Amino acid sequence: MNLFTTIFVGLKEVWAHKFRSLLTMLGIILGVASLVGMAAIIKGMENGMRETMVAMGGADKVLLEQQEVPSEQEHLADQARGRTMTDVFALRESAPLIRLISPEMEVRNVTLTRGDKMVSPSECVGVWPAVLDMNLHTLQYGRFFTSLDEENANAVCVIGTAIRDELFGSPERVGREIVPLGELIFINSQPFTIVGMFEHYEGEQEKKQREQARKQPQVQAAGPSRARGWGRGNWAFTRKNLTVYMPLNTAWLRFRAAAGQDGVPDPRLSDIDLKVASLEELETGLQQARNVLMSTRRGIEDFNFRTQENQLDTINQQIRNARMSGGIIAAISLLVGGIGIMNIMLASINERIREIGICKAVGATGLAVFTQVLVESVVIALVGALMGVGVSFGFVKVLGQIAPTANSPVITPIAMMVAVAFSAAVGIIAGLFPAVKAAKLDPIQALRYE
Amino acid sequence: MSLVELRNVSKIYRLGEEEIRALDDVSLDIDEGEFISIIGPSGSGKSTLMHILGCLDSPTRGTIKLDGVMIHDASARQLATMRNRKIGFVFQFFNLLPKLSVVQNVELPMIYSGVSGRERRERAMASLEAVGMANRAKHRPSQLSGGQQQRAAIARALVNGPKIVFADEPTGNLDSHTGEAILSLFRKLSTEGRTIVLVTHDPEIAAVTPRRIEIRDGKIAEKVDLTLAGLDRPHVVRSPEDKLAS
């Protein structure tokens, strides 16, 4: 009895009990759909995380973090001055392995106004031009700050597109791209001139959706338009688009004067970001930076480096964990489906004891009966798996509607293959016991069975 | 050499402490082309004898040779092959698979002997032709009368060209008229040279066969119907006990 006939007979047997087979397959269908869906969600998460990482400045960005003075240096705590430009200049002079240094001085509690419109930026920071390379910004319109702006502490700023959207109107709403170069806006009531604007940052998924929305005719909604809030899209992109940059000295002189000592505005930086020449030299470069900083800080180790490599590890770890737990849950549901198959196969052979007896009487070997039952079980599992793959497409679509766009689930072929292979394995394992039972039936007793 | 040689075969079942001898030291020869009946009341051991002859069961003691092959110590797989190639069964309850059509039922033994699709269909149709059922090939067993089902079952028993056909109460579930027709079909097959063993409890049915073997309490009590034997071919006493008795 060749395999083709066996499979054909198996399919026929499944078809003969359509409803029962469907119910049995349901376990496998749901199992496969949940496995594929789970993998799609995790893939979406992974994509979102990686995009976020790039949006925040890439893998080679190192943050110089302030930290508590260690306990053995507690008595020197009042001499720790925090991160200042002294550190920046020293690093620039004495740490050749540090390719890029970007000092940042943040202005907190900022409101931007223009006419009757206002917006709170995600960050309003005084920076050096190094920040463009550091945070992977692309200036699409206008110019960035010159040394003259820095020297004179000019009241100029460069904005992200979301600031433009709020103060001047977004392309979606106005119907054309507004480039507000030369316009005057107020940063906490101080007039600033916009000299440049970044490109619009967005994830792959958002880009697709935006392009789709553009193709469709605009529906004019009645009533006032509402802000979309932070719920949608990747927060890292939203945040990046809400950036306002000004020259470092401008931030220092115009916004820090109230907090100074002896007539000098507060010199403490809110952030120093570094980039090392190459990732291979990360350790050495950071050691160099540490040595330099130890001397400018007079040996007080109140700083720390945070590399994105740690971040990358964390992301990978999170993905692994999610994959693990999701996989186990889906595998359990597939196993439950397998138990359903075993159950129905046992019932099925019990129902067909006489038939098996007849087949044995006309010359079916134990192996032939065994193969037949096993193939039937695998057929149920595989048909269920294929249906499950079909269902998973719809399932993922529904999930895509619910999940935030940044983590929009992505179906992966590998997940499907794994799910189908696993179902086949489940079908084989579930069929083994019933198949052995059927093969071992005594033909005489099977023939007498009523 | 006989087609079947049974030597001192016993079949013993154990029910707890009790020992039941379904067959007790039975010896029997069947020649090629013979038409014989095994007769006995229910519980006499005739079914057990048929199962052992038909390779469905193996004896507790004794030897059995079928077509020159010793089968008392054969594996389950070898027994299955013997049933497939050398033996045909006809049962009281027809035992056709209800989900398959008549012709598919007849094809079943050939599926297990690995005959290819087209040849299988041709041979099945030829076999159905031989029992006058070719026009019902596409019907389901449930659409047929009892006599037609039994004819289909006979076609299935014959399709692999078996050396010997066992019929276990083949008329037991049929009215006397149809039963008569089935018996004359067996008689016809016998004249064509088939070896047929009819198992029955009914002496009237057994009367159609030239040789009759009576089983009582697991032992053979052979009787020869002189009138019929005389009409057919002379019968030779083969059972060793009978030799001693005469």
mmCIF file of N, CA, C and O in Angstrom, chain A residues 311-379:
data_model
loop_
_atom_site.group_PDB
_atom_site.id
_atom_site.type_symbol
_atom_site.label_atom_id
_atom_site.label_comp_id
_atom_site.label_asym_id
_atom_site.label_seq_id
_atom_site.Cartn_x
_atom_site.Cartn_y
_atom_site.Cartn_z
ATOM 1 N N GLN A 311 21.948 48.988 26.036
ATOM 2 C CA GLN A 311 20.577 49.125 25.567
ATOM 3 C C GLN A 311 20.231 48.007 24.575
ATOM 4 O O GLN A 311 19.183 47.391 24.653
ATOM 5 N N LEU A 312 21.187 47.764 23.659
ATOM 6 C CA LEU A 312 20.985 46.735 22.644
ATOM 7 C C LEU A 312 20.821 45.364 23.299
ATOM 8 O O LEU A 312 19.940 44.587 22.933
ATOM 9 N N ASP A 313 21.692 45.119 24.288
ATOM 10 C CA ASP A 313 21.581 43.861 25.030
ATOM 11 C C ASP A 313 20.212 43.743 25.669
ATOM 12 O O ASP A 313 19.584 42.686 25.631
ATOM 13 N N THR A 314 19.779 44.856 26.273
ATOM 14 C CA THR A 314 18.483 44.839 26.938
ATOM 15 C C THR A 314 17.376 44.525 25.935
ATOM 16 O O THR A 314 16.497 43.714 26.203
ATOM 17 N N ILE A 315 17.466 45.182 24.773
ATOM 18 C CA ILE A 315 16.445 44.933 23.748
ATOM 19 C C ILE A 315 16.444 43.469 23.342
ATOM 20 O O ILE A 315 15.413 42.802 23.349
ATOM 21 N N ASN A 316 17.652 42.949 23.054
ATOM 22 C CA ASN A 316 17.727 41.553 22.635
ATOM 23 C C ASN A 316 17.192 40.624 23.711
ATOM 24 O O ASN A 316 16.496 39.655 23.433
ATOM 25 N N GLN A 317 17.536 40.953 24.951
ATOM 26 C CA GLN A 317 17.076 40.141 26.077
ATOM 27 C C GLN A 317 15.543 40.143 26.145
ATOM 28 O O GLN A 317 14.909 39.106 26.280
ATOM 29 N N GLN A 318 14.999 41.357 25.983
ATOM 30 C CA GLN A 318 13.542 41.474 26.043
ATOM 31 C C GLN A 318 12.879 40.680 24.923
ATOM 32 O O GLN A 318 11.894 39.985 25.143
ATOM 33 N N ILE A 319 13.466 40.792 23.724
ATOM 34 C CA ILE A 319 12.904 40.057 22.579
ATOM 35 C C ILE A 319 12.961 38.559 22.851
ATOM 36 O O ILE A 319 11.996 37.833 22.635
ATOM 37 N N ARG A 320 14.129 38.125 23.371
ATOM 38 C CA ARG A 320 14.277 36.691 23.652
ATOM 39 C C ARG A 320 13.231 36.233 24.656
ATOM 40 O O ARG A 320 12.594 35.190 24.475
ATOM 41 N N ASN A 321 13.066 37.020 25.721
ATOM 42 C CA ASN A 321 12.091 36.645 26.751
ATOM 43 C C ASN A 321 10.693 36.568 26.168
ATOM 44 O O ASN A 321 9.954 35.619 26.425
ATOM 45 N N ALA A 322 10.344 37.601 25.384
ATOM 46 C CA ALA A 322 9.000 37.639 24.817
ATOM 47 C C ALA A 322 8.786 36.432 23.900
ATOM 48 O O ALA A 322 7.759 35.770 23.938
ATOM 49 N N ARG A 323 9.829 36.124 23.098
ATOM 50 C CA ARG A 323 9.728 35.012 22.164
ATOM 51 C C ARG A 323 9.544 33.706 22.933
ATOM 52 O O ARG A 323 8.742 32.857 22.581
ATOM 53 N N MET A 324 10.333 33.594 24.006
ATOM 54 C CA MET A 324 10.296 32.388 24.831
ATOM 55 C C MET A 324 8.916 32.175 25.419
ATOM 56 O O MET A 324 8.306 31.126 25.237
ATOM 57 N N SER A 325 8.423 33.200 26.114
ATOM 58 C CA SER A 325 7.148 33.009 26.811
ATOM 59 C C SER A 325 6.021 32.843 25.802
ATOM 60 O O SER A 325 5.163 31.978 25.963
ATOM 61 N N GLY A 326 6.063 33.647 24.742
ATOM 62 C CA GLY A 326 5.030 33.515 23.715
ATOM 63 C C GLY A 326 5.068 32.147 23.071
ATOM 64 O O GLY A 326 4.038 31.498 22.887
ATOM 65 N N GLY A 327 6.272 31.701 22.760
ATOM 66 C CA GLY A 327 6.428 30.395 22.123
ATOM 67 C C GLY A 327 5.910 29.281 23.004
ATOM 68 O O GLY A 327 5.217 28.377 22.540
ATOM 69 N N ILE A 328 6.225 29.372 24.298
ATOM 70 C CA ILE A 328 5.788 28.308 25.206
ATOM 71 C C ILE A 328 4.264 28.265 25.291
ATOM 72 O O ILE A 328 3.654 27.201 25.217
ATOM 73 N N ILE A 329 3.653 29.452 25.386
ATOM 74 C CA ILE A 329 2.189 29.487 25.479
ATOM 75 C C ILE A 329 1.562 28.895 24.215
ATOM 76 O O ILE A 329 0.665 28.054 24.274
ATOM 77 N N ALA A 330 2.087 29.307 23.059
ATOM 78 C CA ALA A 330 1.541 28.786 21.804
ATOM 79 C C ALA A 330 1.795 27.292 21.693
ATOM 80 O O ALA A 330 0.929 26.536 21.234
ATOM 81 N N ALA A 331 2.973 26.846 22.142
ATOM 82 C CA ALA A 331 3.295 25.423 22.065
ATOM 83 C C ALA A 331 2.337 24.627 22.940
ATOM 84 O O ALA A 331 1.880 23.549 22.561
ATOM 85 N N ILE A 332 2.008 25.188 24.107
ATOM 86 C CA ILE A 332 1.066 24.482 24.984
ATOM 87 C C ILE A 332 -0.291 24.357 24.297
ATOM 88 O O ILE A 332 -0.920 23.302 24.314
ATOM 89 N N SER A 333 -0.713 25.425 23.624
ATOM 90 C CA SER A 333 -2.019 25.334 22.975
ATOM 91 C C SER A 333 -1.971 24.332 21.825
ATOM 92 O O SER A 333 -2.943 23.632 21.564
ATOM 93 N N LEU A 334 -0.812 24.226 21.165
ATOM 94 C CA LEU A 334 -0.679 23.200 20.122
ATOM 95 C C LEU A 334 -0.718 21.800 20.735
ATOM 96 O O LEU A 334 -1.315 20.888 20.180
ATOM 97 N N LEU A 335 -0.072 21.659 21.902
ATOM 98 C CA LEU A 335 -0.092 20.354 22.569
ATOM 99 C C LEU A 335 -1.515 19.966 22.931
ATOM 100 O O LEU A 335 -1.918 18.817 22.779
ATOM 101 N N VAL A 336 -2.279 20.959 23.429
ATOM 102 C CA VAL A 336 -3.681 20.693 23.761
ATOM 103 C C VAL A 336 -4.421 20.230 22.502
ATOM 104 O O VAL A 336 -5.200 19.280 22.538
ATOM 105 N N GLY A 337 -4.114 20.896 21.376
ATOM 106 C CA GLY A 337 -4.694 20.469 20.105
ATOM 107 C C GLY A 337 -4.311 19.028 19.797
ATOM 108 O O GLY A 337 -5.137 18.244 19.329
ATOM 109 N N GLY A 338 -3.061 18.682 20.090
ATOM 110 C CA GLY A 338 -2.592 17.317 19.864
ATOM 111 C C GLY A 338 -3.351 16.311 20.704
ATOM 112 O O GLY A 338 -3.707 15.230 20.235
ATOM 113 N N ILE A 339 -3.634 16.686 21.949
ATOM 114 C CA ILE A 339 -4.405 15.793 22.817
ATOM 115 C C ILE A 339 -5.799 15.584 22.229
ATOM 116 O O ILE A 339 -6.336 14.478 22.227
ATOM 117 N N GLY A 340 -6.362 16.665 21.677
ATOM 118 C CA GLY A 340 -7.657 16.552 21.006
ATOM 119 C C GLY A 340 -7.594 15.553 19.861
ATOM 120 O O GLY A 340 -8.492 14.722 19.693
ATOM 121 N N ILE A 341 -6.506 15.614 19.104
ATOM 122 C CA ILE A 341 -6.361 14.676 17.982
ATOM 123 C C ILE A 341 -6.275 13.246 18.491
ATOM 124 O O ILE A 341 -6.951 12.348 17.996
ATOM 125 N N MET A 342 -5.468 13.053 19.547
ATOM 126 C CA MET A 342 -5.305 11.699 20.065
ATOM 127 C C MET A 342 -6.653 11.153 20.527
ATOM 128 O O MET A 342 -7.023 10.010 20.238
ATOM 129 N N ASN A 343 -7.400 12.015 21.207
ATOM 130 C CA ASN A 343 -8.708 11.640 21.709
ATOM 131 C C ASN A 343 -9.609 11.171 20.568
ATOM 132 O O ASN A 343 -10.219 10.108 20.626
ATOM 133 N N ILE A 344 -9.641 11.968 19.510
ATOM 134 C CA ILE A 344 -10.560 11.657 18.416
ATOM 135 C C ILE A 344 -10.072 10.430 17.655
ATOM 136 O O ILE A 344 -10.874 9.637 17.165
ATOM 137 N N MET A 345 -8.758 10.252 17.568
ATOM 138 C CA MET A 345 -8.247 9.062 16.882
ATOM 139 C C MET A 345 -8.597 7.811 17.674
ATOM 140 O O MET A 345 -8.951 6.784 17.094
ATOM 141 N N LEU A 346 -8.514 7.911 19.004
ATOM 142 C CA LEU A 346 -8.878 6.746 19.827
ATOM 143 C C LEU A 346 -10.345 6.416 19.634
ATOM 144 O O LEU A 346 -10.727 5.254 19.452
ATOM 145 N N ALA A 347 -11.200 7.455 19.655
ATOM 146 C CA ALA A 347 -12.627 7.228 19.441
ATOM 147 C C ALA A 347 -12.862 6.647 18.056
ATOM 148 O O ALA A 347 -13.668 5.734 17.871
ATOM 149 N N SER A 348 -12.110 7.172 17.095
ATOM 150 C CA SER A 348 -12.304 6.749 15.707
ATOM 151 C C SER A 348 -11.928 5.279 15.510
ATOM 152 O O SER A 348 -12.656 4.533 14.858
ATOM 153 N N ILE A 349 -10.814 4.850 16.090
ATOM 154 C CA ILE A 349 -10.451 3.437 15.867
ATOM 155 C C ILE A 349 -11.381 2.525 16.661
ATOM 156 O O ILE A 349 -11.694 1.427 16.224
ATOM 157 N N ASN A 350 -11.876 3.008 17.798
ATOM 158 C CA ASN A 350 -12.819 2.214 18.564
ATOM 159 C C ASN A 350 -14.087 1.973 17.754
ATOM 160 O O ASN A 350 -14.710 0.925 17.826
ATOM 161 N N GLU A 351 -14.435 2.985 16.977
ATOM 162 C CA GLU A 351 -15.622 2.931 16.141
ATOM 163 C C GLU A 351 -15.392 2.010 14.947
ATOM 164 O O GLU A 351 -16.332 1.496 14.364
ATOM 165 N N ARG A 352 -14.143 1.852 14.566
ATOM 166 C CA ARG A 352 -13.820 1.127 13.341
ATOM 167 C C ARG A 352 -13.134 -0.204 13.612
ATOM 168 O O ARG A 352 -12.476 -0.741 12.712
ATOM 169 N N ILE A 353 -13.297 -0.717 14.829
ATOM 170 C CA ILE A 353 -12.609 -1.968 15.160
ATOM 171 C C ILE A 353 -12.953 -3.056 14.139
ATOM 172 O O ILE A 353 -12.090 -3.764 13.633
ATOM 173 N N ARG A 354 -14.256 -3.153 13.806
ATOM 174 C CA ARG A 354 -14.696 -4.170 12.857
ATOM 175 C C ARG A 354 -14.038 -3.964 11.498
ATOM 176 O O ARG A 354 -13.566 -4.921 10.869
ATOM 177 N N GLU A 355 -14.006 -2.718 11.062
ATOM 178 C CA GLU A 355 -13.378 -2.427 9.764
ATOM 179 C C GLU A 355 -11.912 -2.833 9.765
ATOM 180 O O GLU A 355 -11.412 -3.391 8.779
ATOM 181 N N ILE A 356 -11.245 -2.515 10.891
ATOM 182 C CA ILE A 356 -9.833 -2.882 10.973
ATOM 183 C C ILE A 356 -9.698 -4.394 10.909
ATOM 184 O O ILE A 356 -8.811 -4.933 10.229
ATOM 185 N N GLY A 357 -10.625 -5.107 11.581
ATOM 186 C CA GLY A 357 -10.634 -6.564 11.520
ATOM 187 C C GLY A 357 -10.782 -7.058 10.090
ATOM 188 O O GLY A 357 -10.077 -7.976 9.662
ATOM 189 N N ILE A 358 -11.697 -6.453 9.347
ATOM 190 C CA ILE A 358 -11.908 -6.858 7.950
ATOM 191 C C ILE A 358 -10.628 -6.651 7.147
ATOM 192 O O ILE A 358 -10.175 -7.535 6.413
ATOM 193 N N CYS A 359 -10.033 -5.443 7.317
ATOM 194 C CA CYS A 359 -8.805 -5.149 6.580
ATOM 195 C C CYS A 359 -7.724 -6.163 6.907
ATOM 196 O O CYS A 359 -7.010 -6.639 6.023
ATOM 197 N N LYS A 360 -7.639 -6.516 8.207
ATOM 198 C CA LYS A 360 -6.617 -7.499 8.586
ATOM 199 C C LYS A 360 -6.923 -8.861 7.988
ATOM 200 O O LYS A 360 -6.023 -9.580 7.575
ATOM 201 N N ALA A 361 -8.213 -9.226 7.937
ATOM 202 C CA ALA A 361 -8.587 -10.526 7.390
ATOM 203 C C ALA A 361 -8.228 -10.617 5.908
ATOM 204 O O ALA A 361 -7.847 -11.679 5.427
ATOM 205 N N VAL A 362 -8.354 -9.513 5.179
ATOM 206 C CA VAL A 362 -8.008 -9.581 3.755
ATOM 207 C C VAL A 362 -6.528 -9.297 3.518
ATOM 208 O O VAL A 362 -6.113 -9.188 2.370
ATOM 209 N N GLY A 363 -5.749 -9.161 4.587
ATOM 210 C CA GLY A 363 -4.313 -9.150 4.395
ATOM 211 C C GLY A 363 -3.577 -7.894 4.777
ATOM 212 O O GLY A 363 -2.416 -7.725 4.424
ATOM 213 N N ALA A 364 -4.252 -6.964 5.493
ATOM 214 C CA ALA A 364 -3.524 -5.781 5.951
ATOM 215 C C ALA A 364 -2.554 -6.178 7.048
ATOM 216 O O ALA A 364 -2.947 -6.859 7.995
ATOM 217 N N THR A 365 -1.302 -5.772 6.923
ATOM 218 C CA THR A 365 -0.342 -6.061 7.984
ATOM 219 C C THR A 365 -0.538 -5.043 9.104
ATOM 220 O O THR A 365 -1.194 -4.008 8.916
ATOM 221 N N GLY A 366 0.040 -5.357 10.261
ATOM 222 C CA GLY A 366 -0.016 -4.397 11.375
ATOM 223 C C GLY A 366 0.558 -3.061 10.956
ATOM 224 O O GLY A 366 0.016 -2.002 11.280
ATOM 225 N N LEU A 367 1.632 -3.094 10.180
ATOM 226 C CA LEU A 367 2.296 -1.866 9.736
ATOM 227 C C LEU A 367 1.355 -1.021 8.873
ATOM 228 O O LEU A 367 1.290 0.208 9.012
ATOM 229 N N ALA A 368 0.595 -1.705 7.994
ATOM 230 C CA ALA A 368 -0.321 -0.965 7.113
ATOM 231 C C ALA A 368 -1.378 -0.249 7.937
ATOM 232 O O ALA A 368 -1.697 0.917 7.682
ATOM 233 N N VAL A 369 -1.923 -0.939 8.944
ATOM 234 C CA VAL A 369 -2.944 -0.321 9.807
ATOM 235 C C VAL A 369 -2.322 0.824 10.596
ATOM 236 O O VAL A 369 -2.888 1.923 10.681
ATOM 237 N N PHE A 370 -1.135 0.573 11.134
ATOM 238 C CA PHE A 370 -0.408 1.591 11.898
ATOM 239 C C PHE A 370 -0.211 2.847 11.051
ATOM 240 O O PHE A 370 -0.534 3.960 11.463
ATOM 241 N N THR A 371 0.296 2.639 9.829
ATOM 242 C CA THR A 371 0.560 3.783 8.950
ATOM 243 C C THR A 371 -0.731 4.545 8.663
ATOM 244 O O THR A 371 -0.751 5.775 8.672
ATOM 245 N N GLN A 372 -1.800 3.788 8.407
ATOM 246 C CA GLN A 372 -3.063 4.428 8.058
ATOM 247 C C GLN A 372 -3.533 5.363 9.176
ATOM 248 O O GLN A 372 -3.873 6.520 8.936
ATOM 249 N N VAL A 373 -3.510 4.873 10.396
ATOM 250 C CA VAL A 373 -3.986 5.682 11.527
ATOM 251 C C VAL A 373 -3.065 6.876 11.741
ATOM 252 O O VAL A 373 -3.521 8.013 11.935
ATOM 253 N N LEU A 374 -1.767 6.613 11.638
ATOM 254 C CA LEU A 374 -0.802 7.694 11.861
ATOM 255 C C LEU A 374 -0.956 8.779 10.792
ATOM 256 O O LEU A 374 -0.977 9.978 11.099
ATOM 257 N N VAL A 375 -1.089 8.346 9.551
ATOM 258 C CA VAL A 375 -1.236 9.314 8.462
ATOM 259 C C VAL A 375 -2.508 10.138 8.661
ATOM 260 O O VAL A 375 -2.511 11.353 8.456
ATOM 261 N N GLU A 376 -3.562 9.467 9.104
ATOM 262 C CA GLU A 376 -4.810 10.188 9.332
ATOM 263 C C GLU A 376 -4.615 11.284 10.381
ATOM 264 O O GLU A 376 -5.074 12.421 10.207
ATOM 265 N N SER A 377 -3.917 10.933 11.443
ATOM 266 C CA SER A 377 -3.662 11.901 12.505
ATOM 267 C C SER A 377 -2.818 13.065 11.992
ATOM 268 O O SER A 377 -3.095 14.239 12.279
ATOM 269 N N VAL A 378 -1.790 12.739 11.200
ATOM 270 C CA VAL A 378 -0.930 13.796 10.653
ATOM 271 C C VAL A 378 -1.712 14.658 9.670
ATOM 272 O O VAL A 378 -1.538 15.878 9.619
ATOM 273 N N VAL A 379 -2.591 14.010 8.892
ATOM 274 C CA VAL A 379 -3.405 14.768 7.942
ATOM 275 C C VAL A 379 -4.272 15.786 8.683
ATOM 276 O O VAL A 379 -4.328 16.965 8.310
#
